[in-house]
Short mmCIF file of C-alpha atoms and ligand atoms in Angstrom, two decimals:
data_model
loop_
_atom_site.label_atom_id
_atom_site.label_comp_id
_atom_site.label_asym_id
_atom_site.label_seq_id
_atom_site.Cartn_x
_atom_site.Cartn_y
_atom_site.Cartn_z
CA MET A 21 4.53 -9.40 -15.42
CA THR A 22 4.97 -5.85 -17.06
CA ALA A 23 5.11 -5.58 -20.73
CA LEU A 24 8.41 -5.37 -22.26
CA ARG A 25 8.09 -2.25 -24.82
CA GLN A 26 10.42 -2.99 -27.64
CA ASP A 27 12.04 0.93 -27.57
CA ARG A 28 14.95 0.82 -30.32
CA GLY A 29 18.10 3.34 -30.63
CA ALA A 30 17.40 4.87 -27.07
CA THR A 31 20.29 4.20 -24.55
CA PRO A 32 19.06 1.96 -22.13
CA ARG A 33 18.22 3.37 -18.51
CA ARG A 34 20.79 1.73 -16.28
CA VAL A 35 19.89 0.78 -12.70
CA ASP A 36 21.58 -1.58 -10.67
CA VAL A 37 20.22 -4.32 -8.38
CA ALA A 38 21.24 -5.70 -5.29
CA LEU A 39 19.80 -8.95 -4.14
CA ALA A 40 19.78 -10.34 -0.56
CA GLY A 41 18.93 -14.03 0.01
CA GLY A 42 20.51 -14.79 -3.22
CA THR A 43 20.79 -18.23 -2.49
CA GLY A 44 17.07 -18.91 -0.89
CA ARG A 45 14.36 -20.39 -3.01
CA VAL A 46 12.98 -16.88 -3.97
CA GLY A 47 16.57 -15.30 -4.44
CA THR A 48 17.15 -18.12 -6.71
CA ALA A 49 14.09 -17.99 -8.59
CA PHE A 50 14.26 -14.39 -9.21
CA ALA A 51 18.17 -14.62 -10.37
CA THR A 52 17.04 -17.35 -12.89
CA LEU A 53 14.39 -15.26 -14.34
CA LEU A 54 16.54 -11.87 -14.48
CA ALA A 55 19.41 -13.58 -15.98
CA GLU A 56 16.79 -14.76 -18.63
CA ARG A 57 14.72 -11.89 -19.45
CA ALA A 58 17.65 -9.38 -19.23
CA PRO A 59 17.74 -9.24 -23.01
CA ALA A 60 14.40 -8.43 -23.01
CA VAL A 61 14.14 -6.09 -20.47
CA ARG A 62 17.56 -4.24 -21.99
CA ALA A 63 15.77 -4.02 -25.59
CA SER A 64 12.53 -2.30 -23.76
CA GLY A 65 15.00 0.28 -22.58
CA LEU A 66 16.34 -0.79 -18.74
CA ASP A 67 19.81 -2.05 -18.74
CA LEU A 68 19.32 -4.12 -15.15
CA ARG A 69 22.93 -4.72 -13.61
CA LEU A 70 23.52 -6.88 -10.66
CA VAL A 71 26.14 -5.04 -8.36
CA GLY A 72 25.47 -7.25 -5.14
CA VAL A 73 24.48 -10.34 -3.56
CA ALA A 74 23.77 -11.36 -0.19
CA ARG A 75 23.43 -14.43 1.96
CA ARG A 76 23.39 -14.47 5.77
CA SER A 77 26.98 -13.83 6.42
CA ARG A 78 28.50 -13.25 3.11
CA TRP A 79 27.98 -10.79 0.62
CA ARG A 80 29.76 -9.73 -2.70
CA TRP A 81 29.48 -6.21 -4.53
CA GLU A 82 31.01 -5.02 -7.99
CA PRO A 83 30.01 -1.82 -8.85
CA HIS A 84 30.67 -2.70 -12.52
CA GLY A 85 28.39 -5.59 -12.48
CA LEU A 86 28.40 -8.94 -11.78
CA PRO A 87 27.53 -11.90 -14.31
CA LEU A 88 23.67 -12.64 -13.88
CA ALA A 89 25.16 -16.33 -12.40
CA ALA A 90 23.34 -18.56 -9.61
CA PRO A 91 23.97 -16.36 -6.63
CA HIS A 92 25.29 -19.46 -5.20
CA ASP A 93 28.46 -19.40 -7.48
CA LEU A 94 29.03 -15.92 -7.14
CA LEU A 95 29.43 -15.72 -3.68
CA GLY A 96 31.79 -19.20 -3.49
CA GLY A 97 34.84 -17.86 -1.96
CA ALA A 98 33.48 -14.19 -0.68
CA PRO A 99 34.72 -13.29 2.88
CA SER A 100 32.14 -13.48 5.63
CA SER A 101 30.51 -10.18 6.58
CA GLY A 102 27.24 -9.49 8.01
CA THR A 103 24.30 -7.40 7.22
CA ALA A 104 25.15 -3.86 8.66
CA GLU A 105 28.24 -3.86 6.24
CA PHE A 106 26.12 -5.00 3.58
CA LEU A 107 23.18 -2.09 4.07
CA ALA A 108 26.01 0.29 4.53
CA ARG A 109 27.65 -0.79 1.26
CA SER A 110 24.25 -0.31 -0.43
CA ARG A 111 23.35 3.09 1.13
CA ALA A 112 26.71 4.39 -0.35
CA HIS A 113 25.94 3.04 -3.81
CA GLY A 114 26.24 6.39 -5.84
CA SER A 115 27.21 5.42 -9.67
CA ALA A 116 23.01 4.72 -10.69
CA PRO A 117 20.26 4.18 -8.54
CA LEU A 118 20.20 1.47 -6.91
CA ALA A 119 17.17 -1.24 -6.03
CA LEU A 120 17.91 -3.43 -3.06
CA VAL A 121 15.78 -6.82 -3.91
CA ASP A 122 15.15 -8.17 -0.68
CA CYS A 123 14.34 -12.15 -0.98
CA SER A 124 15.59 -12.90 2.33
CA ALA A 125 13.19 -13.18 5.56
CA SER A 126 15.62 -11.08 7.67
CA GLU A 127 14.44 -8.90 10.43
CA GLU A 128 17.78 -7.02 10.86
CA LEU A 129 17.63 -6.34 6.57
CA ALA A 130 13.80 -4.75 7.10
CA CYS A 131 15.18 -2.45 10.09
CA GLY A 132 17.20 -1.46 7.27
CA TYR A 133 14.50 -0.52 4.89
CA ALA A 134 14.12 3.44 6.04
CA GLY A 135 17.50 4.16 6.19
CA LEU A 136 18.29 2.65 2.59
CA LEU A 137 14.89 4.64 0.98
CA GLU A 138 16.25 7.77 2.90
CA ALA A 139 19.82 7.04 0.88
CA GLY A 140 17.77 7.11 -2.09
CA VAL A 141 17.90 3.44 -2.39
CA ALA A 142 14.60 1.60 -3.59
CA VAL A 143 13.42 -1.52 -1.65
CA VAL A 144 11.37 -4.15 -3.64
CA THR A 145 10.85 -7.19 -1.46
CA PRO A 146 8.34 -10.30 -0.83
CA SER A 147 9.38 -10.09 2.86
CA LYS A 148 6.50 -8.97 4.88
CA LEU A 149 8.69 -8.33 7.45
CA GLY A 150 8.93 -5.01 6.59
CA SER A 151 5.23 -4.02 6.12
CA ALA A 152 3.69 -5.69 8.71
CA HIS A 153 5.62 -4.83 11.68
CA SER A 154 4.14 -2.04 13.53
CA GLN A 155 1.43 0.88 12.02
CA GLU A 156 4.27 3.60 13.09
CA ARG A 157 6.96 1.38 11.01
CA TRP A 158 4.40 1.27 7.74
CA ASN A 159 4.07 4.37 8.06
CA ALA A 160 7.45 5.62 7.72
CA LEU A 161 8.40 3.34 4.86
CA HIS A 162 5.53 4.76 2.66
CA ALA A 163 6.00 8.35 3.90
CA LEU A 164 9.61 8.21 2.82
CA ALA A 165 8.39 6.50 -0.34
CA ALA A 166 5.70 8.94 -1.26
CA GLY A 167 7.61 11.58 -0.47
CA GLY A 168 10.00 10.71 -3.35
CA ALA A 169 12.78 9.34 -1.38
CA ALA A 170 12.98 6.33 -3.45
CA PRO A 171 10.13 3.56 -4.23
CA TYR A 172 9.08 0.65 -1.58
CA ARG A 173 7.24 -2.41 -3.22
CA TYR A 174 6.02 -5.40 -1.87
CA SER A 175 3.47 -7.16 -3.97
CA ALA A 176 4.48 -10.63 -3.93
CA THR A 177 3.93 -10.17 0.21
CA VAL A 178 0.30 -10.68 -0.31
CA GLY A 179 -1.23 -13.73 -2.70
CA ALA A 180 2.61 -14.20 -3.94
CA GLY A 181 2.10 -14.29 -7.68
CA MET A 182 -1.58 -12.45 -7.38
CA PRO A 183 -2.58 -8.92 -7.92
CA VAL A 184 -4.09 -8.41 -4.69
CA LEU A 185 -2.37 -5.48 -3.30
CA SER A 186 -2.69 -3.28 -6.50
CA ALA A 187 -6.07 -4.42 -6.83
CA VAL A 188 -7.11 -2.68 -3.15
CA ARG A 189 -4.89 0.38 -4.00
CA ARG A 190 -6.80 1.51 -6.96
CA LEU A 191 -9.88 1.05 -4.95
CA ARG A 192 -8.64 3.37 -2.25
CA ARG A 193 -6.76 5.42 -4.52
CA ARG A 194 -10.60 6.71 -6.30
CA GLY A 195 -11.78 6.94 -2.70
CA ASP A 196 -13.64 3.56 -2.26
CA SER A 197 -13.52 1.68 0.87
CA LEU A 198 -12.91 -1.64 2.63
CA ARG A 199 -16.55 -2.67 4.23
CA ALA A 200 -15.41 -6.60 4.39
CA LEU A 201 -12.79 -9.15 3.31
CA ARG A 202 -12.76 -12.74 3.65
CA ALA A 203 -9.86 -15.17 2.32
CA VAL A 204 -7.47 -17.91 1.89
CA LEU A 205 -3.85 -15.88 2.07
CA SER A 206 -1.58 -18.96 2.75
CA GLY A 207 -0.80 -21.39 -0.16
CA SER A 208 0.96 -23.43 2.13
CA LEU A 209 -1.83 -23.90 4.82
CA SER A 210 -4.40 -24.41 1.84
CA ALA A 211 -2.07 -27.07 0.79
CA VAL A 212 -1.51 -28.79 4.05
CA LEU A 213 -5.10 -28.60 4.65
CA CYS A 214 -6.27 -30.04 1.11
CA ALA A 215 -3.23 -33.06 1.87
CA VAL A 216 -5.14 -33.97 5.30
CA GLN A 217 -8.38 -33.64 3.97
CA ASP A 218 -7.00 -36.00 0.81
CA GLY A 219 -5.77 -38.28 3.73
CA ALA A 220 -2.27 -37.64 4.21
CA PRO A 221 -0.94 -37.91 7.71
CA PHE A 222 -0.33 -33.61 9.02
CA SER A 223 3.06 -34.05 9.59
CA GLN A 224 3.75 -35.26 6.10
CA ALA A 225 1.24 -32.77 4.65
CA VAL A 226 3.79 -30.04 6.21
CA ALA A 227 7.07 -31.97 5.18
CA ASP A 228 5.50 -32.13 1.18
CA ALA A 229 4.66 -28.64 1.28
CA ARG A 230 8.21 -27.69 2.54
CA GLU A 231 10.13 -29.70 -0.03
CA ARG A 232 7.93 -27.97 -2.51
CA GLY A 233 9.34 -24.78 -1.28
CA CYS A 234 5.91 -23.56 -0.39
CA THR A 235 6.22 -22.62 3.05
CA GLU A 236 7.98 -20.37 5.06
CA PRO A 237 11.66 -20.75 5.84
CA HIS A 238 10.75 -22.04 9.06
CA PRO A 239 7.27 -23.76 8.93
CA GLY A 240 6.30 -22.53 12.38
CA ASP A 241 5.70 -19.12 10.86
CA ASP A 242 2.82 -20.63 8.76
CA LEU A 243 1.41 -23.32 11.03
CA SER A 244 1.03 -20.58 13.59
CA GLY A 245 -1.05 -18.44 11.83
CA GLU A 246 1.69 -15.79 11.88
CA ASP A 247 2.41 -15.67 8.20
CA VAL A 248 -1.66 -15.24 7.43
CA ALA A 249 -1.79 -12.34 10.37
CA ARG A 250 1.10 -10.62 8.67
CA LYS A 251 -0.82 -10.71 5.33
CA LEU A 252 -4.17 -9.35 6.80
CA LEU A 253 -2.11 -6.38 8.04
CA ILE A 254 -0.46 -5.74 4.94
CA LEU A 255 -3.88 -5.83 3.31
CA LEU A 256 -5.88 -3.95 5.76
CA ARG A 257 -3.14 -1.04 5.87
CA GLU A 258 -3.12 -0.78 1.82
CA ALA A 259 -6.74 -0.40 2.31
CA GLY A 260 -6.06 2.26 4.37
CA ILE A 261 -7.34 0.89 7.81
CA GLY A 262 -5.35 1.47 10.84
CA VAL A 263 -4.20 -2.15 12.54
CA GLU A 264 -2.11 -3.46 14.71
CA ARG A 265 -0.87 -7.15 15.36
CA ALA A 266 -2.49 -6.99 18.90
CA ASP A 267 -5.96 -6.17 16.94
CA LEU A 268 -6.31 -9.42 15.11
CA ARG A 269 -7.38 -13.28 16.73
CA VAL A 270 -5.40 -15.88 15.21
CA GLU A 271 -5.51 -19.72 15.60
CA SER A 272 -2.41 -21.43 15.73
CA LEU A 273 -2.15 -24.69 13.99
CA VAL A 274 0.20 -26.23 16.58
CA PRO A 275 0.61 -26.04 20.32
CA ALA A 276 2.28 -22.20 21.19
CA GLY A 277 4.95 -24.45 23.15
CA LEU A 278 6.32 -26.44 20.03
CA LEU A 279 6.44 -22.53 18.31
CA ARG A 280 9.21 -22.02 20.99
CA GLU A 281 11.47 -24.59 18.67
CA ARG A 282 13.41 -22.35 16.28
CA ASP A 283 14.97 -24.99 14.40
CA PRO A 284 13.31 -25.98 11.31
CA GLU A 285 14.36 -29.58 11.26
CA ALA A 286 13.62 -29.93 15.12
CA PHE A 287 10.10 -28.26 14.51
CA VAL A 288 9.44 -30.26 11.94
CA GLU A 289 10.28 -33.98 13.41
CA ALA A 290 7.91 -33.45 16.23
CA LEU A 291 4.76 -32.50 14.10
CA PRO A 292 3.48 -36.37 13.73
CA ALA A 293 2.28 -36.10 17.38
CA PHE A 294 -0.22 -34.02 16.18
CA ASP A 295 -1.63 -36.27 12.73
CA GLU A 296 -4.39 -37.96 14.78
CA ALA A 297 -5.72 -34.66 15.95
CA TRP A 298 -5.77 -33.15 12.15
CA ARG A 299 -6.98 -36.58 10.93
CA ALA A 300 -10.06 -36.71 13.56
CA ARG A 301 -10.79 -32.87 12.56
CA ALA A 302 -10.81 -33.65 8.96
CA GLU A 303 -13.11 -36.40 9.36
CA ALA A 304 -15.60 -34.92 11.46
CA ALA A 305 -15.92 -32.02 8.73
CA TRP A 306 -15.81 -34.50 6.20
CA SER A 307 -18.82 -36.37 7.82
CA ALA A 308 -20.84 -33.15 7.90
CA GLY A 309 -20.27 -32.19 4.20
CA ARG A 310 -17.58 -29.83 5.10
CA ARG A 311 -14.26 -28.67 4.07
CA LEU A 312 -11.40 -27.08 6.19
CA ALA A 313 -10.02 -23.95 5.42
CA PHE A 314 -7.59 -21.14 7.08
CA VAL A 315 -9.58 -18.24 6.58
CA ALA A 316 -9.02 -14.57 7.50
CA GLU A 317 -11.88 -12.08 7.82
CA PHE A 318 -12.05 -8.87 8.36
CA ASP A 319 -16.29 -7.86 9.05
CA GLY A 320 -17.68 -5.72 11.54
CA GLY A 321 -14.34 -3.98 12.44
CA ARG A 322 -12.68 -7.40 13.94
CA ALA A 323 -10.40 -9.00 12.06
CA ARG A 324 -9.31 -12.75 12.22
CA ALA A 325 -8.01 -15.72 11.17
CA GLU A 326 -8.73 -19.27 11.99
CA VAL A 327 -9.85 -22.95 10.64
CA ARG A 328 -13.23 -23.31 9.81
CA ALA A 329 -15.25 -26.16 8.27
CA LEU A 330 -17.11 -24.23 5.34
CA PRO A 331 -19.68 -25.94 2.99
CA GLU A 332 -18.47 -27.63 0.02
CA SER A 333 -19.86 -25.12 -1.94
CA ASP A 334 -18.27 -22.18 -0.25
CA PRO A 335 -15.81 -20.98 -3.08
CA LEU A 336 -12.99 -20.82 -0.27
CA ALA A 337 -13.25 -24.56 0.59
CA SER A 338 -12.69 -25.58 -3.29
CA LEU A 339 -9.78 -24.33 -4.17
CA ARG A 340 -6.83 -26.15 -5.39
CA PRO A 341 -3.71 -27.02 -3.25
CA GLY A 342 -1.65 -23.49 -3.03
CA GLU A 343 -4.15 -21.71 -4.30
CA ASN A 344 -5.37 -18.51 -2.46
CA ARG A 345 -8.84 -16.42 -2.96
CA VAL A 346 -9.70 -13.17 -1.68
CA GLU A 347 -13.29 -11.47 -1.37
CA ILE A 348 -13.70 -7.97 -1.08
CA LEU A 349 -17.06 -5.87 -0.48
CA THR A 350 -16.53 -2.28 -0.80
CA ALA A 351 -18.71 0.40 -0.15
CA GLU A 352 -19.33 0.85 -3.86
CA GLY A 353 -19.30 -2.69 -4.91
CA GLY A 354 -22.46 -3.52 -3.81
CA ALA A 355 -23.06 -7.23 -2.31
CA VAL A 356 -21.29 -9.11 -5.07
CA PRO A 357 -17.52 -9.31 -4.17
CA LEU A 358 -14.84 -8.47 -6.02
CA SER A 359 -12.71 -11.84 -6.13
CA ILE A 360 -9.16 -12.45 -6.97
CA SER A 361 -7.82 -16.03 -7.01
CA GLY A 362 -4.42 -17.66 -8.05
CA PRO A 363 -1.00 -19.22 -7.12
CA GLY A 364 -0.50 -17.99 -3.37
CA ALA A 365 2.99 -19.60 -3.22
CA GLY A 366 5.56 -20.94 -4.50
CA PRO A 367 9.07 -19.77 -5.94
CA GLU A 368 8.79 -18.79 -9.33
CA VAL A 369 5.42 -16.74 -8.99
CA THR A 370 6.80 -15.12 -6.34
CA ALA A 371 9.86 -14.52 -8.16
CA ALA A 372 7.81 -13.09 -11.18
CA ASN A 373 5.94 -10.95 -8.75
CA VAL A 374 9.15 -9.47 -7.53
CA LEU A 375 10.38 -8.83 -10.95
CA SER A 376 7.19 -6.68 -11.89
CA ASP A 377 7.67 -4.61 -8.95
CA LEU A 378 11.40 -4.09 -10.16
CA LEU A 379 10.24 -3.05 -13.62
CA ASP A 380 7.56 -1.12 -12.39
CA ALA A 381 10.25 0.73 -9.89
CA ALA A 382 12.96 0.75 -12.46
CA ARG A 383 10.87 2.52 -15.47
CA GLY A 384 10.83 5.96 -13.63
CA ALA A 385 13.99 5.60 -12.05
CA TRP A 386 12.61 7.37 -9.16
CA GLY A 387 13.22 11.03 -10.24
CA ALA A 388 11.24 13.23 -8.60
CA ARG A 389 8.97 11.31 -7.15
CA ASP A 390 7.74 7.49 -7.12
CA ALA A 391 4.89 7.76 -9.60
CA GLY A 392 3.59 4.33 -8.62
CA ALA A 393 3.23 4.94 -4.64
CA GLY A 394 0.96 8.07 -5.41
CA ARG A 395 -0.01 10.23 -2.55
CA TYR A 396 0.06 9.06 0.73
CA GLU A 397 -1.86 9.39 3.54
CA ALA A 398 -1.38 7.76 6.97
CA PRO A 399 -4.62 6.13 8.46
CA ARG A 400 -6.67 8.98 10.33
CA GLU A 401 -8.45 6.74 12.89
CA ARG A 402 -7.81 3.03 13.96
CA ARG A 403 -10.65 0.89 12.73
CA VAL A 404 -10.18 -2.51 13.93
CA ALA A 405 -11.10 -3.10 17.28
CA SER A 406 -8.80 -4.70 19.52
CA ALA A 407 -9.23 -8.83 19.56
N1 LIG B 9 8.64 -19.43 -0.80
C1 LIG B 9 7.40 -18.64 -1.12
O1 LIG B 9 6.60 -18.86 -1.63
C2 LIG B 9 7.25 -17.23 -0.75
C3 LIG B 9 5.83 -16.47 -0.72
C4 LIG B 9 5.88 -15.01 -1.10
C5 LIG B 9 7.04 -14.62 -0.04
N2 LIG B 9 7.74 -15.26 0.59
C6 LIG B 9 8.82 -14.46 1.26
O2 LIG B 9 10.41 -14.42 0.58
C7 LIG B 9 11.41 -14.51 1.60
C8 LIG B 9 12.13 -15.64 1.04
O3 LIG B 9 11.32 -17.00 0.89
P1 LIG B 9 12.13 -18.13 0.46
O4 LIG B 9 11.19 -19.17 0.39
O5 LIG B 9 12.96 -17.66 -0.47
O6 LIG B 9 13.36 -18.38 2.08
P2 LIG B 9 14.89 -19.21 1.83
O7 LIG B 9 14.42 -20.22 1.19
O8 LIG B 9 14.86 -19.63 3.46
O9 LIG B 9 15.85 -18.23 1.67
C9 LIG B 9 16.21 -17.28 2.59
C10 LIG B 9 17.41 -16.34 2.16
O10 LIG B 9 17.50 -15.57 3.12
C11 LIG B 9 19.52 -15.42 3.62
N3 LIG B 9 19.51 -14.76 4.26
C12 LIG B 9 18.90 -14.82 5.18
N4 LIG B 9 19.14 -13.75 6.33
C13 LIG B 9 19.89 -12.72 5.75
C14 LIG B 9 20.42 -11.76 6.05
N5 LIG B 9 20.57 -11.42 6.85
N6 LIG B 9 21.28 -10.81 4.88
C15 LIG B 9 21.20 -11.46 3.13
N7 LIG B 9 20.42 -12.49 3.34
C16 LIG B 9 19.80 -13.84 4.10
C17 LIG B 9 19.09 -16.88 3.66
O11 LIG B 9 20.95 -17.02 3.20
P3 LIG B 9 21.52 -18.47 3.70
O12 LIG B 9 21.30 -19.42 2.73
O13 LIG B 9 22.77 -18.08 4.05
O14 LIG B 9 20.93 -18.69 5.26
C18 LIG B 9 18.57 -17.20 2.16
O15 LIG B 9 19.44 -16.74 1.09
C19 LIG B 9 10.53 -14.48 2.94
O16 LIG B 9 10.59 -13.48 3.17
C20 LIG B 9 8.97 -15.05 2.20
O17 LIG B 9 8.10 -14.76 3.64
C21 LIG B 9 8.46 -16.59 -0.07
#
């Protein structure tokens, strides 16, 4: 969390906030945290005002500020209205700098980020949909932010509560380059695989992770490996490596046919069919003195994400449920990897990282240029070989 500096006497700088996905797990945790920290944030010189709140098909806007209450309560009785109108209202907000905090997993909202930045609206989000889409979308969003339009911040997209992206950004800024990377990037998959190895049926392990708010809104996005693929794309791009989804080889934990089921409840109900296969896989690993982990890797110009049976002595094999770990080898760092580990999922840690991003962006209130974004150069060459 950014330190809250006491700044007595000066009028606090007003920055308005519109919260999308306010009724979800991360959105609710963010609204709770914002209400709790608002007095300290104000004392530090920032007047963060909630002016808008949205869920899938309802939103409410009050230019003078809404109470910092549960978004569910704020949206009770709000008329039905769609995302396009919410985006238009956000772009039209003129009274103070506005930050859209997008705690949804809405592609429609992510498609609107460029228009928001162009209109001077900052985008702060734990959603991977903006940064893990095409390299072209990544380049466009970063060029806008670095060009001074408004900040674009997404620290919680990789390692929820861990300072992974900021570390990679710092390495890149000082001219170091990524040679190789090995990581456990999914708190939900590490929780599921830990539970399966402790004897829980696969379907129960997924249900428990979902119950704790550690899975994506649709657990198929975790079990397909797609959530990890998105994180790997973001990590590699942050390191200056041009990469597209088609360049990654990604293993799914369930058959492709089941992934076509887009109703999360029906999807979860079908999982017991895979309990026996996962029990056998965990047992085979255990008999060989190994443990299962879903490992993302970049090495020798190739990127992949898959279940591996690792020796128990491997640090990636001994993570606690929900823990993530990233090991990075750089040109300057020699043979010892830079390692970062910590909580990789959960609404509270994610919301805390989102608030850090918001505070970082709001400190400068994007006067002339977003200082946090720094100089941006689109990757000059594609360095990831196709899968
Ligand atoms: N949970 C975690 O540990 C974690 C960690 C890191 C990153 N994230 C990311 O954080 C985001 C939210 O995750 P979550 O677990 O909080 O999901 P969630 O509980 O399913 O909440 C999703 C929220 O988004 C809203 N929403 C959907 N479409 C919308 C739209 N078009 N406009 C405005 N709001 C819309 C939903 O509203 P309705 O209630 O009306 O459907 C709901 O409030 C995701 O992008 C996820 O990848 C989550």
